[in-house]
Coordinates of N, CA and C in Angstrom, one line a residue:
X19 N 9.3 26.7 -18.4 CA 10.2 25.6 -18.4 C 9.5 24.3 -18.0
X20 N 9.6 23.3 -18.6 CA 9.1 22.0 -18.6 C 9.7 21.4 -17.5
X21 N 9.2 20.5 -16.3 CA 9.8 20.0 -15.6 C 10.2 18.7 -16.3
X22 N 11.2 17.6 -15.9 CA 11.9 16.5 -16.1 C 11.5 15.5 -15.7
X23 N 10.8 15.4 -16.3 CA 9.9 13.5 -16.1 C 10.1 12.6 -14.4
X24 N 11.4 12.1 -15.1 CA 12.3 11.5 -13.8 C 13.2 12.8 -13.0
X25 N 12.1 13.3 -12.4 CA 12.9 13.6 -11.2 C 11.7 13.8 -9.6
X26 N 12.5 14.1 -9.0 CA 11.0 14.6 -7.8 C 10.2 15.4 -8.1
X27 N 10.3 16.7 -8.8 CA 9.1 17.6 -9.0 C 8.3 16.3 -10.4
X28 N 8.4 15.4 -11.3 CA 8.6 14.8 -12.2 C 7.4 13.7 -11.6
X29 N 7.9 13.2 -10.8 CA 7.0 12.1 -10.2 C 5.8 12.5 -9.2
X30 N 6.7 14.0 -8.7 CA 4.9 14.6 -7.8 C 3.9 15.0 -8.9
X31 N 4.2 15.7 -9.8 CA 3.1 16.4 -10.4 C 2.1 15.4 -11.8
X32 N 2.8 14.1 -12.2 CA 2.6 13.2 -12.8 C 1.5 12.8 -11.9
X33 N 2.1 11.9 -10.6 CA 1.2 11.1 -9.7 C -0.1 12.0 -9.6
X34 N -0.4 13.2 -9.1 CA -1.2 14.2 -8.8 C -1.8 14.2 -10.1
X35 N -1.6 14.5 -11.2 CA -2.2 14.4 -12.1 C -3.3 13.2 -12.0
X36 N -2.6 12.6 -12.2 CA -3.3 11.1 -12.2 C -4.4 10.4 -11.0
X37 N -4.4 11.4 -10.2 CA -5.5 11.5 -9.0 C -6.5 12.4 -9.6
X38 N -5.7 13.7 -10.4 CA -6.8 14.3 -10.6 C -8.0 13.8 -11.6
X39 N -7.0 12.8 -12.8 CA -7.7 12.2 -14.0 C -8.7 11.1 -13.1
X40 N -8.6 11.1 -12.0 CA -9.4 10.2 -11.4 C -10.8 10.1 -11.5
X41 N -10.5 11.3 -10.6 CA -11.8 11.9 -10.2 C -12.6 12.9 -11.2
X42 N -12.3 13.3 -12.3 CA -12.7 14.0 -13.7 C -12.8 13.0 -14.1
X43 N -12.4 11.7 -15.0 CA -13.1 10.8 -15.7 C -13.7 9.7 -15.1
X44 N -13.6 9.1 -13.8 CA -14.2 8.2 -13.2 C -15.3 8.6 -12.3
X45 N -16.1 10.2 -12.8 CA -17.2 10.4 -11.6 C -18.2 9.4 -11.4
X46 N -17.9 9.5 -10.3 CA -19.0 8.0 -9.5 C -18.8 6.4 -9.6
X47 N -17.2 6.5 -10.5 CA -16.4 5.0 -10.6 C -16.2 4.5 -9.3
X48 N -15.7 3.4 -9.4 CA -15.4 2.9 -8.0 C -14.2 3.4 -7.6
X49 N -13.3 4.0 -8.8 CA -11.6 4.6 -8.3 C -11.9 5.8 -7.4
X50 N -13.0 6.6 -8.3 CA -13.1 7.8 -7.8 C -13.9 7.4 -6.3
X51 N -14.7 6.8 -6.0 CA -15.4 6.9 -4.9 C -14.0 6.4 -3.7
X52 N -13.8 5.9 -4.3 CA -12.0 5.3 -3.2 C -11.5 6.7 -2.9
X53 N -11.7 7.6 -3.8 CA -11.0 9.3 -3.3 C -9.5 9.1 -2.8
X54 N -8.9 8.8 -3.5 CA -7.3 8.9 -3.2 C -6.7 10.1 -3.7
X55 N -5.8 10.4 -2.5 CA -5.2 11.7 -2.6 C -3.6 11.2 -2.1
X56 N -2.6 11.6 -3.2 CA -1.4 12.0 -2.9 C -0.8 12.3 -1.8
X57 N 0.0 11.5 -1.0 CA 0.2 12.3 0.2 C 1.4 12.5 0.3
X58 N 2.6 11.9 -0.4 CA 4.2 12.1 -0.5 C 4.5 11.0 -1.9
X59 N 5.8 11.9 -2.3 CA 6.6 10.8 -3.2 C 8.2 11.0 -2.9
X60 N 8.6 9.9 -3.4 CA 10.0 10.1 -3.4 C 10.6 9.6 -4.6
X61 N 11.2 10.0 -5.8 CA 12.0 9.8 -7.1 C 13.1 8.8 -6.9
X62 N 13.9 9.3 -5.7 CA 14.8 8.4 -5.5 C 14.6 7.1 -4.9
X63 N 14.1 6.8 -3.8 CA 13.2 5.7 -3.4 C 12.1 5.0 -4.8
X64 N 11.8 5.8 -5.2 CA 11.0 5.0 -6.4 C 9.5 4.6 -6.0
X65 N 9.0 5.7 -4.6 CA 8.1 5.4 -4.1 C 7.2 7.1 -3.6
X66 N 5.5 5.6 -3.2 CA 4.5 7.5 -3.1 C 3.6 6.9 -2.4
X67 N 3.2 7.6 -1.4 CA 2.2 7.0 -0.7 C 0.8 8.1 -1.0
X68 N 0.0 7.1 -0.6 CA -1.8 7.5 -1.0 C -2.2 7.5 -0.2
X69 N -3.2 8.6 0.1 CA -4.2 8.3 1.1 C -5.5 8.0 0.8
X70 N -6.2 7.4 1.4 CA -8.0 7.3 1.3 C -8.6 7.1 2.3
X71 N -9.9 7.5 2.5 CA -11.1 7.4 3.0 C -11.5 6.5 3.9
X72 N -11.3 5.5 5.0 CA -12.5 5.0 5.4 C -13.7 5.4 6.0
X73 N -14.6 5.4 4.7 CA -15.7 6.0 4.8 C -16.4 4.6 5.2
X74 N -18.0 5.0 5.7 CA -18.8 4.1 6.2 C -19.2 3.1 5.4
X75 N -19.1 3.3 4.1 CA -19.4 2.7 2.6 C -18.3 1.2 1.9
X76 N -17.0 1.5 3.0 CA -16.2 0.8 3.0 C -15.9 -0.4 3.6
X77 N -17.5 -0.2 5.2 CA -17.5 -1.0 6.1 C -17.9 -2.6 5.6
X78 N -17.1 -3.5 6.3 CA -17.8 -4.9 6.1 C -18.7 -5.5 7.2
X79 N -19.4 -6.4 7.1 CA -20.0 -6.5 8.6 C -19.6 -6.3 9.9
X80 N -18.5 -6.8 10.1 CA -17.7 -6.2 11.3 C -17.4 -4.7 11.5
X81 N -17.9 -4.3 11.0 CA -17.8 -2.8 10.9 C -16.0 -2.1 11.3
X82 N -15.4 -2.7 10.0 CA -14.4 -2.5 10.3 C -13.9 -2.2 8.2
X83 N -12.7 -1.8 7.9 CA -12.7 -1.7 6.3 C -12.6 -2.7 5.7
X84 N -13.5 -3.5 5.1 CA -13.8 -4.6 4.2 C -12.4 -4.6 3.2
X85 N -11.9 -5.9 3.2 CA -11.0 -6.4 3.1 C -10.8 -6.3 1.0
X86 N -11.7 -6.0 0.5 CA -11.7 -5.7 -1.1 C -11.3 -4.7 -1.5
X87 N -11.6 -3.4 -0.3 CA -11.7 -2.5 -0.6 C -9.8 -1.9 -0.5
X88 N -9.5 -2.7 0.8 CA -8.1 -2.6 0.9 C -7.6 -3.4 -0.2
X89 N -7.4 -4.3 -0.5 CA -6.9 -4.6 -2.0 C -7.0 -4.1 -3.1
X90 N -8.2 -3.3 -3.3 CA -8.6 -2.5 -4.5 C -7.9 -1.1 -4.1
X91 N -8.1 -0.6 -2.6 CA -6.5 0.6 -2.5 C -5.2 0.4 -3.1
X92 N -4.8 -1.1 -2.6 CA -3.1 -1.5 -3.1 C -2.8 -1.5 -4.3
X93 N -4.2 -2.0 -4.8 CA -3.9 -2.2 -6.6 C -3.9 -0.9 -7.6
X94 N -4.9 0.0 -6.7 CA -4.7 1.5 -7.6 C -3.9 1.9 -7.2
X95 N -3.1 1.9 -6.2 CA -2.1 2.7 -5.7 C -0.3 2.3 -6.7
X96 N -0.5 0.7 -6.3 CA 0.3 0.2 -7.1 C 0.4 0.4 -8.6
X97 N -0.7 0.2 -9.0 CA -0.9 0.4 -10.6 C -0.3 2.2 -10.9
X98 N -0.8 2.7 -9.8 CA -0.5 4.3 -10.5 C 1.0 4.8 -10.5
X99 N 1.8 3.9 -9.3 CA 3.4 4.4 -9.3 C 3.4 3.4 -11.2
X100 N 3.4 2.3 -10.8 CA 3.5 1.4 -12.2 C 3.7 2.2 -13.7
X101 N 2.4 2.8 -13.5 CA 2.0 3.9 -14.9 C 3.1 4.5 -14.8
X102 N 3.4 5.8 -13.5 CA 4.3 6.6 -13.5 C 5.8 6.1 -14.3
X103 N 6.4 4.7 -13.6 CA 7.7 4.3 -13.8 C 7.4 3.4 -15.5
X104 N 6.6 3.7 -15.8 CA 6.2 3.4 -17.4 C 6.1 4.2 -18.5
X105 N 6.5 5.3 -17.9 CA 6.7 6.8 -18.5 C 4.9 6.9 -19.4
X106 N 4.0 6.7 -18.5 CA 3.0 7.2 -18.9 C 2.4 6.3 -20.0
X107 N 2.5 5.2 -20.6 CA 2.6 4.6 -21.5 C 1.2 4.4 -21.6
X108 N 0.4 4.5 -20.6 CA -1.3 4.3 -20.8 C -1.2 3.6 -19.6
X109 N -2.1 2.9 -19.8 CA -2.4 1.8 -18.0 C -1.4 0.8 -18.2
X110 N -1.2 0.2 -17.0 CA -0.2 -1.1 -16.5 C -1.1 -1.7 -15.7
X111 N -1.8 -2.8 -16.9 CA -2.7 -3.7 -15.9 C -2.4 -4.7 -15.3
X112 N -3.2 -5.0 -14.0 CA -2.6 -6.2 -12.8 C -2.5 -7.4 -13.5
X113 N -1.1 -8.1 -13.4 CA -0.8 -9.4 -13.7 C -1.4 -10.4 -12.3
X114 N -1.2 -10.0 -11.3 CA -1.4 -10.6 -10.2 C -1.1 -9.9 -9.3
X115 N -2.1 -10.1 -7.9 CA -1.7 -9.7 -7.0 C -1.7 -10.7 -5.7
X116 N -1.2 -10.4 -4.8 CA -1.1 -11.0 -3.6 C -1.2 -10.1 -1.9
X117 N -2.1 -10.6 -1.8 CA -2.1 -9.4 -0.2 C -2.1 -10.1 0.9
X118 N -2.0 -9.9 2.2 CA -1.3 -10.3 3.5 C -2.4 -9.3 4.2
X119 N -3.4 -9.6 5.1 CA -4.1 -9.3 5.4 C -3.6 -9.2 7.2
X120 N -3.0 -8.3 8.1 CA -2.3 -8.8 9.2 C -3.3 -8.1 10.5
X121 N -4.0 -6.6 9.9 CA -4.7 -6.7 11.6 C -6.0 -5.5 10.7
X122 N -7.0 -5.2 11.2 CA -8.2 -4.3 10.7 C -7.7 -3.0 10.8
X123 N -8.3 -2.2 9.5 CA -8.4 -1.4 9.3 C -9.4 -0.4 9.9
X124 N -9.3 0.6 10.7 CA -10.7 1.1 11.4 C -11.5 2.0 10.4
X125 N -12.5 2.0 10.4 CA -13.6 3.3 10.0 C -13.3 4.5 10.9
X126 N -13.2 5.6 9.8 CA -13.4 7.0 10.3 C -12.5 8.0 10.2
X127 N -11.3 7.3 9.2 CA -9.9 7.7 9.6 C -9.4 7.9 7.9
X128 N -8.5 8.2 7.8 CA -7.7 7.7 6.3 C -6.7 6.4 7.0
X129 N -6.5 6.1 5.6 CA -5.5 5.0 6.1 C -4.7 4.6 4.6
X130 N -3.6 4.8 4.5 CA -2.2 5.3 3.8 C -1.4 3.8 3.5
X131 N -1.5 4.1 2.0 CA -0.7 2.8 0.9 C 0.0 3.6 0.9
X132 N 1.3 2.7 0.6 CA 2.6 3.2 0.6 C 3.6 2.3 0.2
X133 N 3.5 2.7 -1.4 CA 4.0 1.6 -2.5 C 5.5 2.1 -3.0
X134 N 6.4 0.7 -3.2 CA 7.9 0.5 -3.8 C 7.8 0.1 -4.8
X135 N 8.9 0.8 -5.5 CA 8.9 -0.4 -7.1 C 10.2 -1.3 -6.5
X136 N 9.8 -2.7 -7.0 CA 11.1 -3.6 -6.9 C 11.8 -3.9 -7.6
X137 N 10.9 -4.0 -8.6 CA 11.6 -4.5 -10.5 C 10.9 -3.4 -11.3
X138 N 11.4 -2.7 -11.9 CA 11.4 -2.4 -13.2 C 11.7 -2.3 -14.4
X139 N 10.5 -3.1 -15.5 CA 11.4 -4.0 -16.5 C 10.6 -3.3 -17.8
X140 N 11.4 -3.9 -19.1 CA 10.7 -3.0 -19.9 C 9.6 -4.0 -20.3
X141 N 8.8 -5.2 -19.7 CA 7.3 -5.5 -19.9 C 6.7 -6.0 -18.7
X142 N 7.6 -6.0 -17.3 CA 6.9 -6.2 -16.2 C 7.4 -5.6 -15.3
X143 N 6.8 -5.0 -14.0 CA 6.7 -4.0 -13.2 C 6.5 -4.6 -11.9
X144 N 7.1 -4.9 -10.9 CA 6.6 -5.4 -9.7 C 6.9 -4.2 -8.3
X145 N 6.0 -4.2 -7.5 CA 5.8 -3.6 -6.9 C 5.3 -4.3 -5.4
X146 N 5.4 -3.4 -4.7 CA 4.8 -3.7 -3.3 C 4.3 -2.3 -2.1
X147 N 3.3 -2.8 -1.5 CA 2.7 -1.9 -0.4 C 2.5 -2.4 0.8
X148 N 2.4 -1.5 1.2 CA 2.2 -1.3 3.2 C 1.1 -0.6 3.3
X149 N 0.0 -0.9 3.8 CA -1.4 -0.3 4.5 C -1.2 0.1 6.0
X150 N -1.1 1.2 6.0 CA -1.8 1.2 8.1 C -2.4 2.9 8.1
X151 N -3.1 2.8 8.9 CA -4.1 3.7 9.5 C -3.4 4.6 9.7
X152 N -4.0 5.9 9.4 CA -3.1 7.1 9.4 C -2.8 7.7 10.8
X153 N -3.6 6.9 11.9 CA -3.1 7.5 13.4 C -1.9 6.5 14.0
X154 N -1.7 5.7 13.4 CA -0.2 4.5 13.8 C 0.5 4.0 11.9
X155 N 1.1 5.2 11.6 CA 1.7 4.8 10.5 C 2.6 4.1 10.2
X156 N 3.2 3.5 10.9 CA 4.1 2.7 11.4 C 3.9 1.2 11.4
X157 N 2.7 0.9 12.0 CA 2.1 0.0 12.3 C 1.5 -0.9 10.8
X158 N 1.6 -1.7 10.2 CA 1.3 -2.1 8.9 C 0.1 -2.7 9.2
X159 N -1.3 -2.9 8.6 CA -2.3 -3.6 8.6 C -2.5 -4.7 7.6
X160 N -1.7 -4.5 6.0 CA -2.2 -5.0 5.2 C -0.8 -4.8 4.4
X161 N -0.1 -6.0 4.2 CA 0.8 -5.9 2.7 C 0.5 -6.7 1.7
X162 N 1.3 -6.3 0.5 CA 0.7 -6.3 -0.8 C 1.8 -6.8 -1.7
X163 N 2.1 -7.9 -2.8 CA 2.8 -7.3 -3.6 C 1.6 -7.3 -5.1
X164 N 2.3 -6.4 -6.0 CA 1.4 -6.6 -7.2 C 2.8 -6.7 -8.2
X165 N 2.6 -7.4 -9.5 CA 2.6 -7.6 -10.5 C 1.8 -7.0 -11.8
X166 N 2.5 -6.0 -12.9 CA 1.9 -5.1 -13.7 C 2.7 -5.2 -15.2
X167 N 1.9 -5.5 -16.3 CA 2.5 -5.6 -17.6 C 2.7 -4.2 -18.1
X168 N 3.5 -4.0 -18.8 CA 4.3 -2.7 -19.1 C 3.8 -2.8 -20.9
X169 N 3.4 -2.4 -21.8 CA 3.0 -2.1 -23.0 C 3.9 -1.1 -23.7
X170 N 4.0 -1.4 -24.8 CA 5.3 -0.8 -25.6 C 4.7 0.5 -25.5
X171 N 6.3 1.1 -25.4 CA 6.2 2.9 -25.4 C 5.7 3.3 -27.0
X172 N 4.9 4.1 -26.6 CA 4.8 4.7 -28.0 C 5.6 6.0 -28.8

């Protein structure tokens, strides 16, 4: 039995997919080295949080997570609900983004995007995220919104 696109098992096994297409076609990309792993979704909410790495590779001089690396989190993360609520249509590339940079990310830890869709349209996609360190999840480090063009279904 085929599961149903739009629903919760629909949006876990899609998103997951699409972590796994990560890391199989991007070996040694810069997506794949980000190593994002699925950590929840919700269908109804219209949202999924990611986790990733900060690895030492991530550090900026302050030795803390370089501030590109967190925007290049928000934007894969956002980009991949995007794809999802685009029924797969191929990529939904960044129109624009904007990020809010509010307190450091530490090294050593994961630290968890956790993106909303706000608009979904049938040629633009807006979205938004929340960054915080996976030991105070609560605690936001870094918000985001992004903007994503939607490409006719085929």
């Amino acid at each position: 039995m085929q599961t149903e696109y739009f629903s919760q098992e629909g949006i876990e096994q899609t998103i997951e997919m699409l972590m796994q297409r990560i890391q199989k076609k991007e070996r040694g990309g810069f997506n794949a080295m980000l190593s994002p792993r699925l950590v929840s979704a919700d269908w109804e909410k219209k949202s999924c949080t990611l986790a990733f790495r900060a690895e030492e590779w991530t550090s900026n001089p302050v030795v803390i997570v370089h501030g590109g690396i967190l925007c290049a989190a928000a934007d894969l993360s956002m980009g991949t609900l995007s794809i999802y609520l685009a029924q797969g249509s191929g990529i939904t590339p960044s129109v624009s983004i904007s990020i809010h940079y509010l307190r450091a990310v530490p090294l050593g830890e994961e630290f968890l995007v956790t993106v909303t869709a706000d608009h979904i349209g049938r040629r633009i996609n807006q979205l938004s995220c929340t960054i915080a360190a996976s030991s105070a999840p609560h605690i936001p480090c870094v918000t985001a919104i992004g903007t994503y063009y939607v490409s006719e279904l085929s």
